[in-house]
PDB file of C-alpha atoms in Angstrom:
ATOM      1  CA  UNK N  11      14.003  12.892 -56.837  1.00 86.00           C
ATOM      2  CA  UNK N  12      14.256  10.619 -53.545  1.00 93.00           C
ATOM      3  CA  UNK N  13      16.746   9.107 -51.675  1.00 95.00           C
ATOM      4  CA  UNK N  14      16.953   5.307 -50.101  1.00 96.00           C
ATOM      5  CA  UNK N  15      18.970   4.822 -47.026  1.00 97.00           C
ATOM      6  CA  UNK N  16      20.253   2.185 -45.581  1.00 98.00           C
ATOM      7  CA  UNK N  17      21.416   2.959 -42.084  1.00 98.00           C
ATOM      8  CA  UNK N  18      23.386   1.423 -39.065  1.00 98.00           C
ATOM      9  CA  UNK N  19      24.635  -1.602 -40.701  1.00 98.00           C
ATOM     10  CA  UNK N  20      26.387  -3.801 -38.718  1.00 98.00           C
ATOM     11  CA  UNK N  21      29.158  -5.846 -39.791  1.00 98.00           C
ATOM     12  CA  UNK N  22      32.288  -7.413 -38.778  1.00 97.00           C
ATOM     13  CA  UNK N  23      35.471  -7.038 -40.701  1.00 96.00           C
ATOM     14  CA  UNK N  24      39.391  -6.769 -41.673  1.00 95.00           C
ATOM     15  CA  UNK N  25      40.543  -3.670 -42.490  1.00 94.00           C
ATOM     16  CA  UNK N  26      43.239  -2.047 -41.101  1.00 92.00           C
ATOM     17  CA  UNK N  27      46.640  -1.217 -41.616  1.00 91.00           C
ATOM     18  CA  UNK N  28      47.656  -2.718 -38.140  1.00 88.00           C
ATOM     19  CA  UNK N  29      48.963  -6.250 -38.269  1.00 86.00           C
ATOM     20  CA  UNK N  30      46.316  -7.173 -35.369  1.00 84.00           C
ATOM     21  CA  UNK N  31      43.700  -5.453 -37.208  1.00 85.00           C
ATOM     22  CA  UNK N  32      43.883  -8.336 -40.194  1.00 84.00           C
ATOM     23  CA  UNK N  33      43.662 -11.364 -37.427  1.00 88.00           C
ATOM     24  CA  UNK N  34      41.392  -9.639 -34.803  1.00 90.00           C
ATOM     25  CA  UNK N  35      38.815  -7.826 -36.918  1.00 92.00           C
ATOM     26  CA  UNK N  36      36.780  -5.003 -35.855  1.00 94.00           C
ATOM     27  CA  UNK N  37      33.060  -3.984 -36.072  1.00 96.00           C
ATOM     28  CA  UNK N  38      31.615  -1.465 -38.377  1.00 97.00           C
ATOM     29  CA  UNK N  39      28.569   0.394 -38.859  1.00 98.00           C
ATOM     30  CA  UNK N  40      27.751   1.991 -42.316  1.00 98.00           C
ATOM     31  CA  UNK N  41      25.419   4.114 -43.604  1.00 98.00           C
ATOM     32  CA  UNK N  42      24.528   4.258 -47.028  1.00 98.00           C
ATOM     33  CA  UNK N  43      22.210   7.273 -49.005  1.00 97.00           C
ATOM     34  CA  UNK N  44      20.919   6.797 -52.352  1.00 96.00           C
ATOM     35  CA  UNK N  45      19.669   9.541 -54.538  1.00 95.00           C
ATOM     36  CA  UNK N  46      17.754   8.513 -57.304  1.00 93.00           C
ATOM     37  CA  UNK N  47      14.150   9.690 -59.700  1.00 91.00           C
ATOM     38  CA  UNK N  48      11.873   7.335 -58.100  1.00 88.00           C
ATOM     39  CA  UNK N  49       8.826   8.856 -59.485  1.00 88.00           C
ATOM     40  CA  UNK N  50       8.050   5.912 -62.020  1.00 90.00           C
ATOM     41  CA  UNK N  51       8.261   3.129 -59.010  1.00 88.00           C
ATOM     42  CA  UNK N  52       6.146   5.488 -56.881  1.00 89.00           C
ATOM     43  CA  UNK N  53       3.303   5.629 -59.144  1.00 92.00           C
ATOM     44  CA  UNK N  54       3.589   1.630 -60.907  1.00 93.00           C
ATOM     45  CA  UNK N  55       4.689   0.198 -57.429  1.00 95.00           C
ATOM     46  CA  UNK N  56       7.197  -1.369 -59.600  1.00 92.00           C
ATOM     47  CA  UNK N  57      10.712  -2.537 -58.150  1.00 91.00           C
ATOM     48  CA  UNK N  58      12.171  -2.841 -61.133  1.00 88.00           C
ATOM     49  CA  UNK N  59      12.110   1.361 -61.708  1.00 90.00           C
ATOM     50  CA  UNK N  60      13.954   1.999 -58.585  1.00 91.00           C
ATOM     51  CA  UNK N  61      16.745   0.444 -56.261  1.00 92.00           C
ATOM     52  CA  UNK N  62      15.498  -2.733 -54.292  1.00 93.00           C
ATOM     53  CA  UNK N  63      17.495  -1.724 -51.197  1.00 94.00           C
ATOM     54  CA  UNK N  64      18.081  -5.938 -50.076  1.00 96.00           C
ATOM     55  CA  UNK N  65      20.458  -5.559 -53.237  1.00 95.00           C
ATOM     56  CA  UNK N  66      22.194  -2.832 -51.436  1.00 96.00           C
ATOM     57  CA  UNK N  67      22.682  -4.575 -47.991  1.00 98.00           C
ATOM     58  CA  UNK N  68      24.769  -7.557 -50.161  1.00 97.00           C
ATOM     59  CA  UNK N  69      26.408  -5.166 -51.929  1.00 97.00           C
ATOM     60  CA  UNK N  70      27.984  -3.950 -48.401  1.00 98.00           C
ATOM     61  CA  UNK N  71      28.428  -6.689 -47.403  1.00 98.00           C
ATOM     62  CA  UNK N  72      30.170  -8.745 -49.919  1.00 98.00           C
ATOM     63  CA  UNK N  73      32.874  -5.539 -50.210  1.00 98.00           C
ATOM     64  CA  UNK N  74      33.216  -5.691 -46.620  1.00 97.00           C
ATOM     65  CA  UNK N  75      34.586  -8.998 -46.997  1.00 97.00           C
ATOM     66  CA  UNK N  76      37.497  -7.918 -48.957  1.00 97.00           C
ATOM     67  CA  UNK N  77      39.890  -6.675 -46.957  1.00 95.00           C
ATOM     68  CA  UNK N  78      40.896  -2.979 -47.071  1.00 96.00           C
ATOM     69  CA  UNK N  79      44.273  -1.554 -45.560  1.00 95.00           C
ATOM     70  CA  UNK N  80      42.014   1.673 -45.284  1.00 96.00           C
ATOM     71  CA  UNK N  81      38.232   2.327 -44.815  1.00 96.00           C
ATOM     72  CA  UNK N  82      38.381   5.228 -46.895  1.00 97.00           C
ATOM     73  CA  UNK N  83      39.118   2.583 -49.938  1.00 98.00           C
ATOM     74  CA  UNK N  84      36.284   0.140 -48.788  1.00 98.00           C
ATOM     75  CA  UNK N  85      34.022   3.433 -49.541  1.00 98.00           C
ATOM     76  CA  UNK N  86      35.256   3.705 -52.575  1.00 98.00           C
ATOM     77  CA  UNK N  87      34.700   0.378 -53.755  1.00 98.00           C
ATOM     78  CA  UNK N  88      31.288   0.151 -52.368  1.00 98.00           C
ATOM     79  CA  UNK N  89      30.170   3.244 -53.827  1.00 97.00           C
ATOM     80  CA  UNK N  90      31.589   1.943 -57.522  1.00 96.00           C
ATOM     81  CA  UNK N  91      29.565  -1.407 -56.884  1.00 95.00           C
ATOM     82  CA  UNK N  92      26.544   0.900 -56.536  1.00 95.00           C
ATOM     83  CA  UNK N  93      27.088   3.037 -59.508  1.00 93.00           C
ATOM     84  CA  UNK N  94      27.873   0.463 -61.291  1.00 92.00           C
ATOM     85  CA  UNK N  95      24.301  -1.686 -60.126  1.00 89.00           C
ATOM     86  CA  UNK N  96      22.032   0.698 -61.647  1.00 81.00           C
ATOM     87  CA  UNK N  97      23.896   3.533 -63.213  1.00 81.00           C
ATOM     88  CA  UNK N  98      21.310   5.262 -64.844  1.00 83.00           C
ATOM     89  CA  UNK N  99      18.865   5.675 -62.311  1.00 87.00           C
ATOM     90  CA  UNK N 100      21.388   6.984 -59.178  1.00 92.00           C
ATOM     91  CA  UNK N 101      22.860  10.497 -59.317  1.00 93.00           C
ATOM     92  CA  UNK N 102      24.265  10.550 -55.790  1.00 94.00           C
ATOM     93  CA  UNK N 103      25.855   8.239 -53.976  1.00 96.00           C
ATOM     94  CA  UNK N 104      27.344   8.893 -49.647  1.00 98.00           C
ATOM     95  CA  UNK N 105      28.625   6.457 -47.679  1.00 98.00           C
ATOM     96  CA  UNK N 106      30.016   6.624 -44.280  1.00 98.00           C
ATOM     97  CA  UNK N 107      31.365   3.568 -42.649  1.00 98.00           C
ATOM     98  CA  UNK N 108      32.630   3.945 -38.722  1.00 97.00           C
ATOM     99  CA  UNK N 109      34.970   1.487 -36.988  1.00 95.00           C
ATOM    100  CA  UNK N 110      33.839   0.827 -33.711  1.00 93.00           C
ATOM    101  CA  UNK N 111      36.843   0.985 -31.018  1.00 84.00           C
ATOM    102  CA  UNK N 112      39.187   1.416 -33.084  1.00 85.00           C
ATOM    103  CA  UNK N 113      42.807   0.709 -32.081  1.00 80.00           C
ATOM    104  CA  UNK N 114      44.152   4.075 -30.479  1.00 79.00           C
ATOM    105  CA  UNK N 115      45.633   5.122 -27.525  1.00 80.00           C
ATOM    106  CA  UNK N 116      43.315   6.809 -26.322  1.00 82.00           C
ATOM    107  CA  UNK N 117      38.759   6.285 -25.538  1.00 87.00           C
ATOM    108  CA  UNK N 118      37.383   6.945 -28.668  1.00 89.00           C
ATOM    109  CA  UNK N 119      34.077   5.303 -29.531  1.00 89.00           C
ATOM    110  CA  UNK N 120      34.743   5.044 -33.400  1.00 92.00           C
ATOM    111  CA  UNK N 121      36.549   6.666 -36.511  1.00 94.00           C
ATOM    112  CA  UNK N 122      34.719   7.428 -39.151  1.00 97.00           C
ATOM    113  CA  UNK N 123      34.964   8.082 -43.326  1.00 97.00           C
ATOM    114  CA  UNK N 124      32.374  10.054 -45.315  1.00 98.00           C
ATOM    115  CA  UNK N 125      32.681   9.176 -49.183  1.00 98.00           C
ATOM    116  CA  UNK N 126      30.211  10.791 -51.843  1.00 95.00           C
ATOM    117  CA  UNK N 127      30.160  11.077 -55.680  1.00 90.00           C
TER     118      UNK N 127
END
């Protein structure tokens, strides 16, 4: 077994269940982990037995343009895109996607959601 990762994406988005959060936009940071039986792609230096990780990144970020009332949805959705990519292969899937400054009362560098099937 092995894992990809993908961290500290940056990306600007929509979500929010504020009505200034869908016309102002925030910016997010994800982290996506991978687990999957590599072994094959080790040993054939194939790409085509394992995850190409650019395929990943797009996957992100075309579900980050879809806007999401709640982040904890957006994880959802992003971690059924990736299932559904190679579903054989991956056995475990974790994302966690932070929203920088988000819009409290209060100084709070970000909010984050941890997702994992």
């Amino acid at each position: 077994m092995g894992r990809i990762l993908l961290e500290n994406i940056k990306l600007f988005g929509f979500h929010g269940c504020l009505p200034e959060e869908k016309y102002i936009g925030s910016h997010y940071t994800i982290n996506i982990e991978v687990e999957l039986d590599f072994c094959k792609a080790s040993v054939d230096d194939d790409l085509s037995k394992t995850i190409n990780y650019v395929d990943l990144y797009y996957i992100v970020k075309e579900e980050m343009n879809i806007n999401s009332k709640l982040i904890e949805h957006l994880a959802q959705r992003i971690i059924k895109r990736i299932k559904k990519y190679k579903k054989p292969l991956i056995k475990y899937t974790k994302v966690k996607i932070c929203k920088e400054n988000p819009p409290l009362q209060g100084n709070v560098d970000r909010v984050c959601v941890i997702l994992d099937d």
